Tab-separated table of C-alpha atoms and ligand atoms in Angstrom:
chain	number	residue	atom	x	y	z
A	1	MET	CA	36.754	85.745	138.752
A	2	ALA	CA	36.841	82.136	137.583
A	3	TRP	CA	33.826	80.234	138.795
A	4	ALA	CA	32.888	76.763	137.668
A	5	LYS	CA	29.519	76.757	135.853
A	6	GLY	CA	26.750	76.093	138.289
A	7	LYS	CA	28.958	76.756	141.326
A	8	PRO	CA	29.132	80.451	142.141
A	9	ALA	CA	31.989	81.179	144.577
A	10	VAL	CA	29.822	83.586	146.550
A	11	GLN	CA	26.175	83.224	147.396
A	12	ILE	CA	24.173	85.607	145.199
A	13	ASP	CA	22.126	88.094	147.179
A	14	LEU	CA	19.877	90.180	144.921
A	15	GLY	CA	19.373	92.729	147.674
A	16	SER	CA	23.028	93.071	148.686
A	17	GLU	CA	24.871	96.334	148.966
A	18	ALA	CA	27.472	94.998	146.499
A	19	SER	CA	24.803	94.334	143.858
A	20	LEU	CA	23.727	97.937	144.222
A	21	ARG	CA	27.174	99.530	144.315
A	22	ASP	CA	28.511	97.775	141.223
A	23	PRO	CA	25.659	95.933	139.488
A	24	ALA	CA	27.583	95.354	136.260
A	25	GLY	CA	30.512	93.725	138.071
A	26	TYR	CA	28.355	91.875	140.598
A	27	PHE	CA	26.044	90.295	138.051
A	28	ALA	CA	28.850	89.521	135.588
A	29	ALA	CA	30.486	87.483	138.345
A	30	ALA	CA	27.147	85.935	139.327
A	31	ARG	CA	26.422	84.897	135.725
A	32	GLU	CA	29.631	82.832	135.750
A	33	GLY	CA	27.577	80.274	137.613
A	34	GLY	CA	25.002	80.166	134.800
A	35	ASP	CA	22.168	82.313	133.522
A	36	ILE	CA	19.674	80.491	135.726
A	37	GLN	CA	20.699	79.298	139.164
A	38	TRP	CA	18.956	77.963	142.236
A	39	SER	CA	19.375	80.164	145.316
A	40	ASP	CA	18.987	78.719	148.799
A	41	LEU	CA	19.055	82.252	150.160
A	42	HIS	CA	16.061	83.430	148.115
A	43	ARG	CA	14.522	79.952	147.808
A	44	ALA	CA	14.005	80.705	144.150
A	45	TRP	CA	15.492	80.254	140.717
A	46	LEU	CA	17.432	83.393	139.835
A	47	VAL	CA	17.293	84.408	136.182
A	48	LEU	CA	20.276	86.611	135.406
A	49	SER	CA	20.794	87.154	131.665
A	50	HIS	CA	18.909	89.557	129.415
A	51	ALA	CA	17.877	86.743	127.045
A	52	GLU	CA	16.513	84.497	129.802
A	53	VAL	CA	14.754	87.344	131.627
A	54	GLU	CA	13.091	88.337	128.366
A	55	ALA	CA	12.002	84.738	127.766
A	56	GLY	CA	10.621	84.651	131.309
A	57	PHE	CA	8.630	87.858	130.808
A	58	ARG	CA	7.130	86.464	127.614
A	59	ASP	CA	6.075	83.179	129.171
A	60	GLY	CA	2.630	83.224	130.725
A	61	THR	CA	2.134	79.479	130.444
A	62	THR	CA	4.858	77.686	132.371
A	63	LEU	CA	5.582	80.728	134.517
A	64	SER	CA	2.693	82.221	136.446
A	65	SER	CA	2.011	85.669	137.928
A	66	ASP	CA	-1.077	84.462	139.757
A	67	ARG	CA	-1.078	85.527	143.420
A	68	THR	CA	-4.687	84.733	144.167
A	69	GLY	CA	-3.819	81.214	145.403
A	70	PRO	CA	-1.344	82.358	148.109
A	71	LEU	CA	-3.664	85.222	149.104
A	72	GLN	CA	-6.573	82.835	149.494
A	73	ARG	CA	-4.436	80.623	151.717
A	74	VAL	CA	-3.629	83.680	153.849
A	75	ALA	CA	-7.323	84.573	153.954
A	76	ALA	CA	-8.123	81.128	155.365
A	77	SER	CA	-6.242	82.011	158.572
A	78	ARG	CA	-7.583	85.568	158.802
A	79	SER	CA	-10.846	87.233	159.733
A	80	ALA	CA	-13.788	86.924	157.336
A	81	ALA	CA	-13.315	90.579	156.394
A	82	PHE	CA	-9.942	89.741	154.849
A	83	GLU	CA	-11.810	88.006	152.028
A	84	ARG	CA	-12.618	91.490	150.737
A	85	VAL	CA	-8.903	92.256	150.346
A	86	VAL	CA	-8.469	89.060	148.344
A	87	GLU	CA	-11.440	89.972	146.156
A	88	LEU	CA	-10.007	93.397	145.483
A	89	LEU	CA	-6.506	92.163	144.682
A	90	SER	CA	-7.941	89.427	142.451
A	91	GLY	CA	-9.034	92.245	140.147
A	92	TRP	CA	-5.421	93.383	139.773
A	93	MET	CA	-4.257	92.228	136.354
A	94	ASN	CA	-0.614	91.977	137.397
A	95	PHE	CA	-1.587	89.189	139.815
A	96	ARG	CA	-3.428	87.145	137.185
A	97	ASP	CA	-2.589	84.858	134.254
A	98	PRO	CA	-4.434	84.588	130.938
A	99	PRO	CA	-7.321	84.345	130.269
A	100	PHE	CA	-8.296	86.430	133.372
A	101	HIS	CA	-5.337	88.703	132.807
A	102	THR	CA	-6.360	89.462	129.234
A	103	ARG	CA	-9.921	90.262	130.262
A	104	LEU	CA	-8.737	92.675	132.966
A	105	ARG	CA	-5.976	94.272	130.880
A	106	GLU	CA	-7.788	94.852	127.610
A	107	PRO	CA	-10.240	97.623	128.635
A	108	VAL	CA	-7.479	99.548	130.395
A	109	ARG	CA	-4.983	99.037	127.572
A	110	SER	CA	-7.453	100.253	124.993
A	111	VAL	CA	-7.794	103.659	126.666
A	112	PHE	CA	-4.165	104.070	127.764
A	113	THR	CA	-3.089	105.102	124.298
A	114	PRO	CA	-0.057	107.343	123.722
A	115	ARG	CA	-2.522	109.954	122.425
A	116	ALA	CA	-4.629	109.892	125.586
A	117	ILE	CA	-1.477	110.141	127.689
A	118	SER	CA	-0.034	113.068	125.764
A	119	ALA	CA	-3.352	114.883	126.257
A	120	LEU	CA	-2.474	114.854	129.982
A	121	GLU	CA	0.707	116.821	129.373
A	122	PRO	CA	-0.649	120.319	130.207
A	123	GLU	CA	-2.136	119.000	133.457
A	124	ILE	CA	1.156	117.314	134.390
A	125	ARG	CA	3.075	120.528	133.693
A	126	SER	CA	0.711	122.502	135.886
A	127	ILE	CA	0.931	119.929	138.732
A	128	VAL	CA	4.742	120.054	138.558
A	129	ALA	CA	4.824	123.870	138.503
A	130	GLY	CA	2.400	124.036	141.442
A	131	THR	CA	4.556	121.597	143.406
A	132	LEU	CA	7.691	123.675	142.794
A	133	ASP	CA	5.816	126.819	143.843
A	134	ARG	CA	5.065	125.204	147.197
A	135	PHE	CA	8.745	124.611	148.068
A	136	ASP	CA	9.331	126.239	151.405
A	137	GLY	CA	12.790	127.433	152.480
A	138	ASP	CA	16.127	126.892	150.822
A	139	VAL	CA	16.582	123.272	151.913
A	140	VAL	CA	13.912	120.777	150.876
A	141	ASP	CA	13.465	117.053	151.101
A	142	LEU	CA	12.917	116.317	147.420
A	143	SER	CA	11.427	112.922	148.193
A	144	GLN	CA	8.591	114.382	150.315
A	145	ALA	CA	8.135	117.757	148.651
A	146	PHE	CA	8.593	116.711	145.025
A	147	ALA	CA	8.826	113.026	144.154
A	148	LYS	CA	5.941	111.895	146.344
A	149	PRO	CA	3.158	114.361	145.530
A	150	ILE	CA	3.588	114.684	141.752
A	151	PRO	CA	2.766	111.117	140.630
A	152	ALA	CA	-0.044	110.825	143.182
A	153	LEU	CA	-1.639	114.055	141.939
A	154	VAL	CA	-1.254	113.029	138.299
A	155	ILE	CA	-2.882	109.660	138.792
A	156	ALA	CA	-5.690	111.201	140.835
A	157	ALA	CA	-6.312	113.741	138.068
A	158	MET	CA	-6.326	110.913	135.535
A	159	LEU	CA	-8.969	109.059	137.510
A	160	GLY	CA	-11.050	112.206	137.933
A	161	VAL	CA	-10.388	112.543	141.687
A	162	GLU	CA	-10.569	116.124	142.896
A	163	GLY	CA	-9.033	118.349	145.597
A	164	GLU	CA	-8.792	117.044	149.143
A	165	GLU	CA	-9.871	113.556	148.113
A	166	ARG	CA	-6.510	113.172	146.411
A	167	HIS	CA	-4.715	113.204	149.763
A	168	ARG	CA	-6.899	110.447	151.170
A	169	LEU	CA	-5.971	108.254	148.229
A	170	GLN	CA	-2.334	108.615	149.160
A	171	ARG	CA	-2.891	107.236	152.663
A	172	TRP	CA	-4.952	104.239	151.521
A	173	SER	CA	-2.399	103.413	148.944
A	174	ASP	CA	0.401	103.537	151.545
A	175	ASP	CA	-1.580	101.161	153.767
A	176	LEU	CA	-2.236	98.683	150.976
A	177	SER	CA	1.414	98.608	149.973
A	178	SER	CA	2.239	96.542	153.045
A	179	ILE	CA	0.376	93.560	151.616
A	180	VAL	CA	1.257	94.096	147.988
A	181	PHE	CA	4.984	94.184	148.659
A	182	ALA	CA	4.973	91.529	151.354
A	183	ILE	CA	6.903	88.456	150.334
A	184	THR	CA	5.210	86.616	153.227
A	185	PRO	CA	1.723	88.166	153.241
A	186	GLY	CA	0.758	85.920	156.156
A	187	GLU	CA	2.774	88.112	158.538
A	188	VAL	CA	1.392	91.583	157.845
A	189	ASP	CA	-0.803	93.571	160.218
A	190	GLU	CA	-4.372	93.210	159.058
A	191	ALA	CA	-6.236	96.198	160.552
A	192	PRO	CA	-4.945	99.085	158.383
A	193	ILE	CA	-5.287	96.968	155.252
A	194	LEU	CA	-8.917	96.168	156.019
A	195	THR	CA	-9.743	99.808	156.672
A	196	ALA	CA	-7.957	100.937	153.522
A	197	THR	CA	-9.718	98.301	151.417
A	198	GLU	CA	-13.119	99.241	152.780
A	199	GLU	CA	-12.582	102.973	152.309
A	200	PHE	CA	-10.987	102.512	148.903
A	201	SER	CA	-13.868	100.382	147.699
A	202	ASP	CA	-16.522	102.798	148.961
A	203	PHE	CA	-14.733	105.757	147.502
A	204	PHE	CA	-14.216	104.254	144.058
A	205	SER	CA	-17.746	102.836	144.011
A	206	GLY	CA	-19.032	106.372	144.408
A	207	LEU	CA	-16.655	107.686	141.793
A	208	ILE	CA	-17.629	105.000	139.276
A	209	GLU	CA	-21.335	105.716	139.847
A	210	ARG	CA	-20.682	109.418	139.332
A	211	GLU	CA	-18.740	108.807	136.110
A	212	ARG	CA	-21.473	106.500	134.819
A	213	ALA	CA	-24.147	109.091	135.483
A	214	HIS	CA	-22.128	112.065	134.246
A	215	PRO	CA	-19.221	110.919	132.069
A	216	SER	CA	-16.227	113.237	132.217
A	217	ARG	CA	-13.054	113.456	130.165
A	218	SER	CA	-11.114	111.376	132.712
A	219	LEU	CA	-9.471	108.104	131.761
A	220	LEU	CA	-11.692	106.351	134.294
A	221	SER	CA	-14.716	107.525	132.344
A	222	ALA	CA	-13.124	106.131	129.193
A	223	ILE	CA	-12.474	102.744	130.816
A	224	ILE	CA	-16.090	102.556	131.983
A	225	ALA	CA	-17.246	103.464	128.500
A	226	VAL	CA	-15.261	100.754	126.699
A	227	ASP	CA	-18.098	99.055	124.879
A	228	ASP	CA	-16.979	95.493	125.159
A	229	SER	CA	-15.748	95.799	128.738
A	230	ASP	CA	-17.396	93.120	130.811
A	231	LEU	CA	-15.605	94.057	134.000
A	232	THR	CA	-17.686	93.585	137.111
A	233	HIS	CA	-18.133	96.476	139.519
A	234	LEU	CA	-15.536	94.992	141.871
A	235	GLU	CA	-13.099	94.465	139.017
A	236	LEU	CA	-13.483	98.103	138.033
A	237	ILE	CA	-12.674	99.091	141.596
A	238	GLY	CA	-9.696	96.740	141.381
A	239	ALA	CA	-8.550	98.469	138.184
A	240	CYS	CA	-8.792	101.910	139.834
A	241	THR	CA	-6.865	100.852	142.913
A	242	LEU	CA	-4.215	99.147	140.787
A	243	LEU	CA	-3.749	102.212	138.587
A	244	LEU	CA	-3.484	104.436	141.615
A	245	PHE	CA	-1.060	102.103	143.260
A	246	ALA	CA	1.070	101.003	140.309
A	247	GLY	CA	1.096	104.509	138.941
A	248	HIS	CA	2.438	106.491	141.802
A	249	GLU	CA	4.707	104.421	144.042
A	250	THR	CA	6.922	103.433	141.119
A	251	THR	CA	7.110	106.879	139.521
A	252	THR	CA	7.885	108.436	142.908
A	253	THR	CA	10.765	106.031	143.408
A	254	LEU	CA	12.074	106.594	139.890
A	255	LEU	CA	12.164	110.347	140.554
A	256	ILE	CA	13.884	109.842	143.906
A	257	ASN	CA	16.487	107.494	142.456
A	258	ALA	CA	17.187	109.701	139.438
A	259	LEU	CA	17.517	112.777	141.657
A	260	GLY	CA	19.722	110.875	144.096
A	261	LEU	CA	22.063	110.088	141.232
A	262	LEU	CA	22.016	113.683	139.960
A	263	LEU	CA	22.768	115.064	143.434
A	264	GLU	CA	25.568	112.550	143.898
A	265	ARG	CA	27.077	113.393	140.525
A	266	PRO	CA	26.696	117.130	139.911
A	267	GLN	CA	28.540	116.843	136.584
A	268	LEU	CA	25.755	114.553	135.335
A	269	ALA	CA	23.131	117.104	136.434
A	270	ALA	CA	25.066	119.944	134.780
A	271	TRP	CA	25.275	117.982	131.540
A	272	LEU	CA	21.564	117.168	131.568
A	273	ARG	CA	20.631	120.764	132.390
A	274	ASP	CA	22.446	121.850	129.208
A	275	HIS	CA	21.037	119.063	127.022
A	276	PRO	CA	17.233	119.111	127.119
A	277	GLU	CA	17.210	117.171	123.863
A	278	ALA	CA	18.500	114.186	125.873
A	279	ASP	CA	15.604	114.167	128.380
A	280	ALA	CA	13.954	111.082	126.890
A	281	THR	CA	17.088	108.953	126.666
A	282	ALA	CA	18.168	110.132	130.121
A	283	VAL	CA	14.921	108.902	131.689
A	284	ASP	CA	15.414	105.495	130.089
A	285	GLU	CA	18.991	105.340	131.341
A	286	PHE	CA	17.736	106.143	134.855
A	287	LEU	CA	15.265	103.293	134.487
A	288	ARG	CA	18.089	100.982	133.444
A	289	VAL	CA	20.529	101.828	136.226
A	290	VAL	CA	18.341	102.977	139.141
A	291	GLY	CA	14.872	101.810	138.102
A	292	PRO	CA	12.601	101.075	141.072
A	293	ALA	CA	11.803	97.489	140.034
A	294	ARG	CA	14.799	95.180	140.512
A	295	THR	CA	13.113	91.787	140.380
A	296	MET	CA	9.798	90.380	139.170
A	297	VAL	CA	8.530	87.255	140.858
A	298	ARG	CA	6.906	84.337	139.053
A	299	LYS	CA	5.857	80.811	140.051
A	300	VAL	CA	6.590	77.691	138.053
A	301	ALA	CA	3.175	76.575	136.781
A	302	ALA	CA	4.341	73.291	135.232
A	303	ASP	CA	7.586	71.296	135.369
A	304	HIS	CA	9.825	72.382	132.526
A	305	GLU	CA	13.399	72.863	131.436
A	306	ARG	CA	14.756	76.405	131.218
A	307	GLY	CA	18.315	77.427	130.444
A	308	GLY	CA	19.566	73.908	131.133
A	309	GLN	CA	17.864	73.720	134.543
A	310	GLN	CA	14.916	71.598	135.578
A	311	LEU	CA	12.218	73.782	137.130
A	312	ARG	CA	9.521	72.161	139.264
A	313	ARG	CA	5.923	73.236	139.656
A	314	GLY	CA	5.402	75.563	142.644
A	315	GLN	CA	8.979	76.862	142.801
A	316	ASN	CA	9.627	80.612	142.781
A	317	VAL	CA	11.392	82.272	139.867
A	318	PHE	CA	13.023	85.694	140.287
A	319	LEU	CA	13.469	87.528	136.992
A	320	SER	CA	16.349	89.853	137.841
A	321	ILE	CA	15.739	93.119	136.022
A	322	ALA	CA	18.849	94.587	137.675
A	323	ALA	CA	21.032	91.782	136.255
A	324	ALA	CA	19.456	91.874	132.784
A	325	ASN	CA	19.847	95.666	132.631
A	326	HIS	CA	23.619	95.269	133.064
A	327	ASP	CA	24.153	92.323	130.732
A	328	PRO	CA	27.135	93.091	128.444
A	329	ALA	CA	25.653	90.804	125.785
A	330	VAL	CA	23.099	93.590	125.172
A	331	PHE	CA	24.477	96.781	126.720
A	332	GLU	CA	27.828	98.184	125.678
A	333	ARG	CA	29.820	99.376	128.693
A	334	PRO	CA	26.993	98.412	131.080
A	335	ALA	CA	28.695	100.015	134.097
A	336	GLU	CA	28.708	103.421	132.451
A	337	ILE	CA	25.819	105.853	132.846
A	338	ASP	CA	25.221	107.201	129.356
A	339	LEU	CA	22.314	109.653	129.276
A	340	GLU	CA	22.184	109.409	125.468
A	341	ARG	CA	22.134	105.595	125.356
A	342	ASP	CA	20.000	104.563	122.398
A	343	PRO	CA	18.746	101.918	121.879
A	344	ASN	CA	18.222	101.017	125.510
A	345	PRO	CA	16.225	97.784	125.773
A	346	HIS	CA	16.087	97.758	129.604
A	347	PHE	CA	13.376	95.929	131.528
A	348	GLY	CA	12.559	98.766	133.922
A	349	PHE	CA	8.904	98.485	132.841
A	350	GLY	CA	8.960	94.692	132.547
A	351	TRP	CA	8.309	93.099	129.174
A	352	GLY	CA	5.867	90.943	127.244
A	353	LEU	CA	2.569	89.895	128.712
A	354	HIS	CA	2.578	92.195	131.756
A	355	PHE	CA	4.534	95.061	130.196
A	356	CYS	CA	3.764	98.216	132.179
A	357	LEU	CA	0.601	99.911	130.948
A	358	GLY	CA	1.794	103.197	132.383
A	359	ALA	CA	5.218	103.259	130.686
A	360	THR	CA	4.347	106.227	128.468
A	361	LEU	CA	2.876	108.113	131.405
A	362	GLY	CA	5.768	107.287	133.753
A	363	ARG	CA	8.309	108.450	131.172
A	364	LEU	CA	6.379	111.660	130.469
A	365	GLU	CA	6.034	112.544	134.150
A	366	ALA	CA	9.712	111.909	134.840
A	367	ARG	CA	10.796	113.968	131.832
A	368	ILE	CA	8.617	116.952	132.724
A	369	ALA	CA	9.389	116.862	136.440
A	370	LEU	CA	13.173	116.529	136.154
A	371	ARG	CA	13.452	119.206	133.467
A	372	ALA	CA	11.300	121.669	135.449
A	373	LEU	CA	13.328	121.160	138.612
A	374	LEU	CA	16.701	121.524	136.869
A	375	GLU	CA	15.604	124.675	135.090
A	376	ARG	CA	13.881	126.388	137.996
A	377	PHE	CA	16.841	125.783	140.341
A	378	PRO	CA	20.089	126.064	138.395
A	379	ALA	CA	22.169	125.895	141.587
A	380	LEU	CA	20.383	122.826	143.011
A	381	ALA	CA	22.847	120.760	145.066
A	382	ALA	CA	22.890	118.069	147.727
A	383	GLU	CA	22.531	119.309	151.302
A	384	GLY	CA	25.083	117.233	153.186
A	385	PRO	CA	25.843	113.657	152.174
A	386	VAL	CA	23.213	112.143	149.835
A	387	SER	CA	21.293	109.444	151.703
A	388	PRO	CA	22.564	106.026	150.626
A	389	PRO	CA	20.366	103.875	148.406
A	390	ARG	CA	18.512	101.053	150.080
A	391	ALA	CA	17.741	97.915	148.207
A	392	SER	CA	15.884	94.703	148.732
A	393	ALA	CA	15.784	91.890	146.218
A	394	LEU	CA	12.584	93.410	144.806
A	395	GLY	CA	13.106	97.137	144.784
A	396	PHE	CA	15.415	100.038	145.212
A	397	GLY	CA	14.947	103.505	146.645
A	398	ARG	CA	16.362	106.159	148.924
A	399	ARG	CA	14.987	108.820	151.204
A	400	PRO	CA	15.147	111.418	152.544
A	401	LEU	CA	16.769	113.392	149.767
A	402	LEU	CA	17.866	116.759	151.100
A	403	ALA	CA	18.745	119.416	148.565
A	404	ARG	CA	19.726	123.054	148.729
A	405	LEU	CA	17.841	125.033	146.117
A	406	GLY	CA	20.550	127.688	145.830
A	407	GLN	CA	20.884	131.430	146.306
A	408	GLU	CA	20.145	132.189	142.709
A	409	ALA	CA	16.763	130.506	142.810
A	410	ARG	CA	15.903	132.117	146.120
A	411	SER	CA	16.696	135.597	144.878
A	412	GLN	CA	14.653	134.911	141.722
A	413	ARG	CA	11.678	134.011	143.866
A	414	ASP	CA	12.248	136.938	146.202
A	415	THR	CA	12.303	139.245	143.220
A	416	ALA	CA	9.115	137.683	141.898
A	417	SER	CA	7.344	138.290	145.192
B	1	HEM	C1	8.365	104.913	136.276
B	1	HEM	C2	7.332	104.365	136.712
B	1	HEM	C3	6.949	102.924	136.564
B	1	HEM	C4	7.692	101.785	136.653
B	1	HEM	C5	9.182	101.667	136.906
B	1	HEM	C6	6.785	100.668	136.436
B	1	HEM	C7	7.173	99.339	136.422
B	1	HEM	C8	6.341	98.289	136.087
B	1	HEM	C9	6.764	96.920	135.910
B	1	HEM	C10	8.197	96.422	136.078
B	1	HEM	C11	5.680	96.190	135.583
B	1	HEM	C12	5.645	94.702	135.230
B	1	HEM	C13	5.024	93.839	136.302
B	1	HEM	C14	5.199	92.355	136.017
B	1	HEM	O1	5.829	91.955	135.053
B	1	HEM	O2	4.699	91.575	136.832
B	1	HEM	C15	4.543	97.090	135.577
B	1	HEM	C16	3.246	96.726	135.322
B	1	HEM	C17	2.172	97.592	135.390
B	1	HEM	N1	2.232	98.963	135.539
B	1	HEM	FE1	3.875	100.078	135.772
B	1	HEM	N2	5.521	101.163	136.245
B	1	HEM	C18	5.578	102.530	136.309
B	1	HEM	C19	4.537	103.421	136.139
B	1	HEM	C20	3.232	103.057	135.944
B	1	HEM	C21	2.124	103.988	135.799
B	1	HEM	C22	2.259	105.507	135.804
B	1	HEM	C23	0.991	103.218	135.688
B	1	HEM	C24	-0.449	103.621	135.518
B	1	HEM	C25	-0.962	104.741	135.634
B	1	HEM	C26	1.392	101.820	135.731
B	1	HEM	C27	0.539	100.758	135.627
B	1	HEM	C28	0.938	99.451	135.518
B	1	HEM	C29	0.010	98.348	135.346
B	1	HEM	C30	-1.500	98.456	135.282
B	1	HEM	C31	0.784	97.175	135.283
B	1	HEM	C32	0.278	95.750	135.157
B	1	HEM	C33	0.307	95.290	133.730
B	1	HEM	C34	-0.098	93.843	133.577
B	1	HEM	O3	0.010	93.069	134.533
B	1	HEM	O4	-0.534	93.491	132.491
B	1	HEM	N3	2.753	101.769	135.893
B	1	HEM	N4	4.986	98.380	135.859
């Protein structure tokens, strides 16, 4: 398609069905109009090449992640209680710029070491096995019965949350997601968010007190114990809620999207089942092609030039992970799903300043969960047509995800009982 630079023939829509069906083709055509383009549709600068998205992720000076300003403006037109929500979200490092960001990130980063994460492996394996044991009947909705509970249980275990309390966390987190993912937070219903914030705060306050009095081996205990941590009590609660939130919604969606792909393409599932040595590269390829995060939003903090365009303070910038992950300048045959792709410098976990602190954990969970499911149910197959993916500019997911476990698996279990 021959487009004049700066004049795309078709309006780019980051949430369109076409961008989901054929991202490599869609974004190649979109990039004809330039690596950075203004979009009237999104009212934002769209950043579309791998190089420019990477530069955007690295820049915490002229591009800002700070959301406290907009939230405070929303709070001004809300009840006084809404101030509490703003306070809580202000402790979320992903919504802050340096130096606040650094102060919030450092204590968490220092305990989220690859070593500490690999120590969680036995617990993750047992959570996954327990989840598979609870499958009921031959047809299951893998999104509800598998992808949803596993990450929530893992993160709860990591924070030292026990038994029934884990299920309450799930509900609060669902309620809070309406504000976190709202592009126009002024329009969301306030009541469930206020309740969730209040209950969340009380719950984590108690948990933090308990961990202070009787330190356990949980990662929360380790964060509290970081010597030079000067996090306030509210910031610690913010860190807990962020970890809970960031850690399970995304991993759930990654599992759903990877399984959706495997059910749609049984030959891919069969190949992966026979090649456990490719588990790690496969998870990264899933992150590249069906990763839950499609776009990261930034604000222009100061007028500057970027990729030949003049950006003005206050404008929105959309770093398109989906476009960067299909850029042929970096990925050979970007349209192809190659479960052994290596290296694979995708931006599924972001990059630079705000690079995902849970990347090691997310990868580990996905590896263990997918392998266990494929091995326990060798005849796993889609039940009816696989539900189509749904995308917005920001994210990508699908549900329900109905699968038939297969006669073989059922008879194995029957024999076992
Ligand atoms: C497969 C699952 C996951 C995906 C796809 C994912 C994706 C991302 C992305 C794209 C960012 C960058 C945000 C930005 O640039 O503004 C991010 C940040 C973050 N993620 Fe994850 N994440 C996943 C799992 C996790 C887990 C398991 C945890 C924790 C237990 C976690 C904790 C965080 C935190 C704390 C940040 C903020 C980092 C900062 O702002 O400095 N994530 N994640």
